[in-house]
CSV table of C-alpha atoms in Angstrom, one decimal:
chain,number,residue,atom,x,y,z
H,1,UNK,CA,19.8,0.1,7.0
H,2,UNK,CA,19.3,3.3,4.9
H,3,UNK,CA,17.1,4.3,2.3
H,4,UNK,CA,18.8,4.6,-0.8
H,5,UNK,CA,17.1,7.3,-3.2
H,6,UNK,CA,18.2,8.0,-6.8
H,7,UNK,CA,20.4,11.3,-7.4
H,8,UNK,CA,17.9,13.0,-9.3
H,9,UNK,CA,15.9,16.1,-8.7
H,10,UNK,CA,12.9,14.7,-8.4
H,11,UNK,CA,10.2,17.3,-8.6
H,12,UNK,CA,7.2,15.2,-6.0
H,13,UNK,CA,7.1,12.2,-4.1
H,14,UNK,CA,4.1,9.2,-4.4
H,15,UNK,CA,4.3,6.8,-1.5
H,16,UNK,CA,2.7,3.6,-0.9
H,17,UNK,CA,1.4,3.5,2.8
H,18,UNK,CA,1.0,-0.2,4.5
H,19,UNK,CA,4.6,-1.5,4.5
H,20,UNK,CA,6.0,1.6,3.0
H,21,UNK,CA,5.0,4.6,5.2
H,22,UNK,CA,4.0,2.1,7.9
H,23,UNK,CA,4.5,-1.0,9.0
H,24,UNK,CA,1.0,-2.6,8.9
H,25,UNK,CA,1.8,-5.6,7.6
H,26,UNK,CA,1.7,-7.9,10.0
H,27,UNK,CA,-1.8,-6.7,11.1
H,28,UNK,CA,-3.1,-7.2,7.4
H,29,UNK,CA,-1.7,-10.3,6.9
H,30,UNK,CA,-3.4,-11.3,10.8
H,31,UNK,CA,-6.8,-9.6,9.5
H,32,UNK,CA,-6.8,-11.7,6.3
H,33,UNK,CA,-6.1,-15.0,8.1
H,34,UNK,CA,-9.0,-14.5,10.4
H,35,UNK,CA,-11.3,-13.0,7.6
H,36,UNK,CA,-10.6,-16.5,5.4
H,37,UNK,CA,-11.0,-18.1,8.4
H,38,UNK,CA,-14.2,-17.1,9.3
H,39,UNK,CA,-15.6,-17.5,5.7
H,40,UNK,CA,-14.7,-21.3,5.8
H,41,UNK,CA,-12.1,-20.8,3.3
H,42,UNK,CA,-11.0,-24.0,1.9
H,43,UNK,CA,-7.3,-22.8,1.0
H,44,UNK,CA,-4.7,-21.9,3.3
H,45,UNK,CA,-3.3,-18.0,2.2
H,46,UNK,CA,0.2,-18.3,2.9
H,47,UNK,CA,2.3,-15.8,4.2
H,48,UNK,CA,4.6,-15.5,1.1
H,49,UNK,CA,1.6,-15.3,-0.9
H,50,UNK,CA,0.5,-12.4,1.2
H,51,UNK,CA,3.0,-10.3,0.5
H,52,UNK,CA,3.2,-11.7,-3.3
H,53,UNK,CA,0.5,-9.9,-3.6
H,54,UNK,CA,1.2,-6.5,-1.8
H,55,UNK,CA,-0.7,-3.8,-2.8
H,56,UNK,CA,-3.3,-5.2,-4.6
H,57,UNK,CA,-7.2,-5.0,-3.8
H,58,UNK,CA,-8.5,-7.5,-1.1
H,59,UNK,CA,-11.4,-8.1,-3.7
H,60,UNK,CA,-8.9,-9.0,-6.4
H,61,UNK,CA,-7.0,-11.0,-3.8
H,62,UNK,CA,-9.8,-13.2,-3.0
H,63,UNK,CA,-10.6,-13.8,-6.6
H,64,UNK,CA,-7.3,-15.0,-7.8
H,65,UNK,CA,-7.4,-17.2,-4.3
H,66,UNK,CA,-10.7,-18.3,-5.2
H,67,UNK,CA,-9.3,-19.5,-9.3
H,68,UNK,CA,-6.3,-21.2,-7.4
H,69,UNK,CA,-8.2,-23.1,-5.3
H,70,UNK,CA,-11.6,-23.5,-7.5
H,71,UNK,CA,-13.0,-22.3,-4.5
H,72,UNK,CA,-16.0,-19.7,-4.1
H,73,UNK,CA,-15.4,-17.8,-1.4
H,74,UNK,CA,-17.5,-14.1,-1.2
H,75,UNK,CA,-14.8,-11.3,-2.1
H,76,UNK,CA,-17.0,-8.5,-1.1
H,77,UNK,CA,-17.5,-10.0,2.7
H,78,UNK,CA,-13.6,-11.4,2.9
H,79,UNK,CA,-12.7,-7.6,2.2
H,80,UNK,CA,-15.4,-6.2,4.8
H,81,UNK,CA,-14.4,-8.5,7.2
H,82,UNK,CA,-10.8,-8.0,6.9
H,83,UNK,CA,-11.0,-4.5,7.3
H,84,UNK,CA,-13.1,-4.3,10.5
H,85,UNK,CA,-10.5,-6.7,12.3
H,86,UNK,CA,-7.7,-4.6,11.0
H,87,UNK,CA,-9.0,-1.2,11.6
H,88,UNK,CA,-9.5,-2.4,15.7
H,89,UNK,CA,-5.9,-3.0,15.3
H,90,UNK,CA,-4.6,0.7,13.8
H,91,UNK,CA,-3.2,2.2,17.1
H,92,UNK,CA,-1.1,-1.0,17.1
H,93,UNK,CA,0.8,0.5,14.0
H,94,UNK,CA,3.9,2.1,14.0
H,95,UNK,CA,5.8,4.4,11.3
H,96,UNK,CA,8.7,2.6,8.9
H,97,UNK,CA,10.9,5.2,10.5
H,98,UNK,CA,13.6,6.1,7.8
H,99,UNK,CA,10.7,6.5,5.0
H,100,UNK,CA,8.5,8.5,7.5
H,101,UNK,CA,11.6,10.6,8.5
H,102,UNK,CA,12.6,11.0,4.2
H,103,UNK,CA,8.7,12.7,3.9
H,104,UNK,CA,8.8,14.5,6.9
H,105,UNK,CA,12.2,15.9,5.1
H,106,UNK,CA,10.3,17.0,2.1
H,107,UNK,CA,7.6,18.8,4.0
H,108,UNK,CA,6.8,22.1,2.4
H,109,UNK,CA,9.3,21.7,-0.4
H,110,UNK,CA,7.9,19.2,-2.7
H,111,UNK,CA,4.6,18.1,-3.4
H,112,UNK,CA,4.0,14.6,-1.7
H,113,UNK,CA,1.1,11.8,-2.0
H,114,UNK,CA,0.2,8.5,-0.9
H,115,UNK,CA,-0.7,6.2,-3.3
H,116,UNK,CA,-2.2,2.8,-1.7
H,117,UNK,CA,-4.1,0.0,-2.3
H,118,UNK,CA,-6.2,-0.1,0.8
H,119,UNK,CA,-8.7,1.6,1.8
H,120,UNK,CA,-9.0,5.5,2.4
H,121,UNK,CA,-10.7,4.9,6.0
H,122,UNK,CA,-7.7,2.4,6.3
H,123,UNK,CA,-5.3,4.5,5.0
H,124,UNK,CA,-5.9,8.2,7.0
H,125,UNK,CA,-6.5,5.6,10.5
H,126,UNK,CA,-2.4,4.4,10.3
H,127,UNK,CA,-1.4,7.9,8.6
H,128,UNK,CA,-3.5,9.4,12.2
H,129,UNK,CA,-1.9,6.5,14.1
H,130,UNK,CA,2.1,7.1,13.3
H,131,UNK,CA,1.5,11.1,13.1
H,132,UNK,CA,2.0,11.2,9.3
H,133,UNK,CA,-1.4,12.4,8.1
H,134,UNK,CA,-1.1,16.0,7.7
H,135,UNK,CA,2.2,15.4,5.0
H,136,UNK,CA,0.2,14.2,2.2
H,137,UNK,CA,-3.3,16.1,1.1
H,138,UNK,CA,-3.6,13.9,-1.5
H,139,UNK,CA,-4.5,10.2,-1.1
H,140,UNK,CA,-5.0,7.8,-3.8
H,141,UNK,CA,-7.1,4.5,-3.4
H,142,UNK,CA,-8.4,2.1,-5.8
H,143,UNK,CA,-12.3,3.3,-5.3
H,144,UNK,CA,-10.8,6.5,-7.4
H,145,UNK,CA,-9.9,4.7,-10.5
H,146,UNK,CA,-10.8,2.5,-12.8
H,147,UNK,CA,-8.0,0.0,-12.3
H,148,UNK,CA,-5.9,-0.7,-8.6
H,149,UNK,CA,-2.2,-1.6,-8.9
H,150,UNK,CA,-0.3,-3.1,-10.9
H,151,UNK,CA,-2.0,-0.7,-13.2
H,152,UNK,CA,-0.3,2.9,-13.3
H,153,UNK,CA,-4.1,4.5,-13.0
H,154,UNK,CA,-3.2,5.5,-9.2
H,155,UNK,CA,0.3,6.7,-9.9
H,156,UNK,CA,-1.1,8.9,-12.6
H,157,UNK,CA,-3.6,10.4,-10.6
H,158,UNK,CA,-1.4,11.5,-7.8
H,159,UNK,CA,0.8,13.2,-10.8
H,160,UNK,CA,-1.8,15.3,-12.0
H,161,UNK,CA,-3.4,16.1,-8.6
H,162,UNK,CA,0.0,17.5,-8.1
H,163,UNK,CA,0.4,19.3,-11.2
H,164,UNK,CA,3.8,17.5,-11.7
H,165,UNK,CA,4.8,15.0,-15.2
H,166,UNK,CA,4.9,11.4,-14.3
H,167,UNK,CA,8.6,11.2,-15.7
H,168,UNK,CA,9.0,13.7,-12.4
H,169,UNK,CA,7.9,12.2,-9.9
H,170,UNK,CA,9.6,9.1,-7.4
H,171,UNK,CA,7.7,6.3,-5.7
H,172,UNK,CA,8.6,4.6,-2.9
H,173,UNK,CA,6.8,1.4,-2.9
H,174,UNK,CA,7.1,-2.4,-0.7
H,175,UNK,CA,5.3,-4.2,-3.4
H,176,UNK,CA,5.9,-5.9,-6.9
H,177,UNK,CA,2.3,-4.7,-7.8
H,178,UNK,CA,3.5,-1.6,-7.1
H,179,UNK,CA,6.5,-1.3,-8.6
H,180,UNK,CA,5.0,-2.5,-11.8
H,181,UNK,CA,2.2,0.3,-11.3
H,182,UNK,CA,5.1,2.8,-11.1
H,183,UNK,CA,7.2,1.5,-13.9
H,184,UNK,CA,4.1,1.3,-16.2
H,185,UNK,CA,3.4,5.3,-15.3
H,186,UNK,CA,6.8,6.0,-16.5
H,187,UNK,CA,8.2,6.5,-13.4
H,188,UNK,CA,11.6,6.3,-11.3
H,189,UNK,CA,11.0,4.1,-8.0
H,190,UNK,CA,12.9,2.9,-4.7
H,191,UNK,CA,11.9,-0.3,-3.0
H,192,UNK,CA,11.6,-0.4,0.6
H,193,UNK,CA,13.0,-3.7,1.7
H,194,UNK,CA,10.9,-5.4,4.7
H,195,UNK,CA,14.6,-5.0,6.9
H,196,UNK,CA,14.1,-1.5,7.0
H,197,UNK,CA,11.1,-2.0,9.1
């Protein structure tokens, strides 16, 4: 399967990173399992609410988990946890080849970014991993906004670190938080369906 991007001259590029750029994932979804785990959760997290909530901030995750369930489970160590077991897994990651092959297309002739909802640590260790780092010099993550996705805050940034209008730029994104991040900036978007990975 191909990816399918809109016939309009787009003048930069935002992408998501886990799911998008790469195919993390899995890993995340193994990470939070084991974090919740370890934290005597009292709620199962469910696959298809894993990637229901794509892109948002573990903290935020845990919180909304935690109002389902009237539970009281510590976001700040759930996120901490989750990302140590995740970041022993990074060389295990590999590239969502036809988006990594689209940027690596653009290289040098339009300004490109990564816009994500992990962390940055996260983020540059699966860009290192697959060989995509040195295509975007501008990384967006929650810690440099006031609000994560499914507010546009991160979308916006990446725009005006790249000198370009929202209405100009494309996002490629995996997740509905996303998407609605990208439609509330004011911008065009393509979704990356999980078969592409």
């Amino acid at each position: 399967m191909s990816l399918q991007i809109p016939d309009y001259p787009f003048q930069a590029y935002i992408f998501d990173c886990d799911g998008t750029l790469v195919d993390s994932m899995p890993l995340h979804y193994i990470a939070w399992v084991e974090a919740l785990k370890q934290h005597d959760a009292p709620y199962e997290f469910t696959e298809e609410e894993f990637y229901a909530h794509a892109g948002m901030k573990e903290q935020d995750v845990v919180k909304l988990l935690n109002a389902k369930h009237g539970a009281n489970v510590d976001p700040v160590s759930v996120d901490e946890l989750k990302m140590e077991i995740f970041a022993r897994r990074i060389p295990e990651v590999q590239a969502v080849r036809p988006v990594a092959e689209f940027a690596r297309s653009l290289e040098g002739r339009f300004p490109m970014a990564v816009a994500s909802g992990s962390e940055e640590s996260t983020v540059r260790g699966c860009l290192t991993a697959t060989g995509l780092i040195d295509l975007f010099p501008i990384i967006i993550t929650p810690k440099k906004v006031k609000h994560g996705k499914p507010a546009p805050d991160m979308f916006l940034l990446a725009a005006e670190q790249m000198g370009i209008a929202p209405s100009e730029c494309l996002v490629l994104e995996d997740g509905n938080s996303g998407i609605r991040a990208a439609e509330a900036a004011g911008m065009q978007w393509v979704f990356v369906p999980p078969t592409l990975r």
